[in-house]
């Protein structure tokens, strides 16, 4: 009986480790998005996570919500500095998220200031 319980516990631990490794290391998609950075916040009671929003439409009807992992300190700093500006973010989308990573499946890995297409049109 003790041997069966030991095998069960080891199997359960290995399955959980494989699940976490899959969710963390295997992205569903990768890409970039541009828009006006309208929100960056560090929120949560038990797990503090970094969350943000980018407005991708003129009226703000299309919002891209994203999370940033705590280990990406330079990305968090740049997001705080660029709030209110037009930015281009590079992100990975995961199959799912965990409470201590963030609220969304989209995780920003890089951010750069960009030129807004709405305010940079030259008139002839």
PDB file of N, CA and C in Angstrom, residues 10-20:
ATOM      1  N   UNK A  10       4.378  10.618  -6.584  1.00  0.00           N
ATOM      2  CA  UNK A  10       5.440  10.968  -7.540  1.00  0.00           C
ATOM      3  C   UNK A  10       4.842  11.240  -8.920  1.00  0.00           C
ATOM      4  N   UNK A  11       3.903  10.415  -9.344  1.00  0.00           N
ATOM      5  CA  UNK A  11       3.247  10.615 -10.637  1.00  0.00           C
ATOM      6  C   UNK A  11       2.495  11.942 -10.673  1.00  0.00           C
ATOM      7  N   UNK A  12       1.801  12.249  -9.602  1.00  0.00           N
ATOM      8  CA  UNK A  12       1.058  13.503  -9.523  1.00  0.00           C
ATOM      9  C   UNK A  12       1.994  14.710  -9.598  1.00  0.00           C
ATOM     10  N   UNK A  13       3.104  14.659  -8.890  1.00  0.00           N
ATOM     11  CA  UNK A  13       4.088  15.741  -8.906  1.00  0.00           C
ATOM     12  C   UNK A  13       4.675  15.897 -10.305  1.00  0.00           C
ATOM     13  N   UNK A  14       5.005  14.798 -10.962  1.00  0.00           N
ATOM     14  CA  UNK A  14       5.562  14.852 -12.316  1.00  0.00           C
ATOM     15  C   UNK A  14       4.542  15.410 -13.317  1.00  0.00           C
ATOM     16  N   UNK A  15       3.284  15.023 -13.182  1.00  0.00           N
ATOM     17  CA  UNK A  15       2.238  15.561 -14.068  1.00  0.00           C
ATOM     18  C   UNK A  15       2.058  17.064 -13.876  1.00  0.00           C
ATOM     19  N   UNK A  16       2.051  17.507 -12.629  1.00  0.00           N
ATOM     20  CA  UNK A  16       1.927  18.948 -12.358  1.00  0.00           C
ATOM     21  C   UNK A  16       3.132  19.708 -12.893  1.00  0.00           C
ATOM     22  N   UNK A  17       4.320  19.163 -12.714  1.00  0.00           N
ATOM     23  CA  UNK A  17       5.535  19.806 -13.235  1.00  0.00           C
ATOM     24  C   UNK A  17       5.490  19.880 -14.756  1.00  0.00           C
ATOM     25  N   UNK A  18       5.050  18.811 -15.405  1.00  0.00           N
ATOM     26  CA  UNK A  18       4.935  18.810 -16.870  1.00  0.00           C
ATOM     27  C   UNK A  18       3.900  19.833 -17.333  1.00  0.00           C
ATOM     28  N   UNK A  19       2.783  19.953 -16.629  1.00  0.00           N
ATOM     29  CA  UNK A  19       1.746  20.932 -16.972  1.00  0.00           C
ATOM     30  C   UNK A  19       2.297  22.360 -16.865  1.00  0.00           C
ATOM     31  N   UNK A  20       2.935  22.681 -15.755  1.00  0.00           N
ATOM     32  CA  UNK A  20       3.495  24.025 -15.571  1.00  0.00           C
ATOM     33  C   UNK A  20       4.570  24.327 -16.607  1.00  0.00           C
TER      34      UNK A  20
END
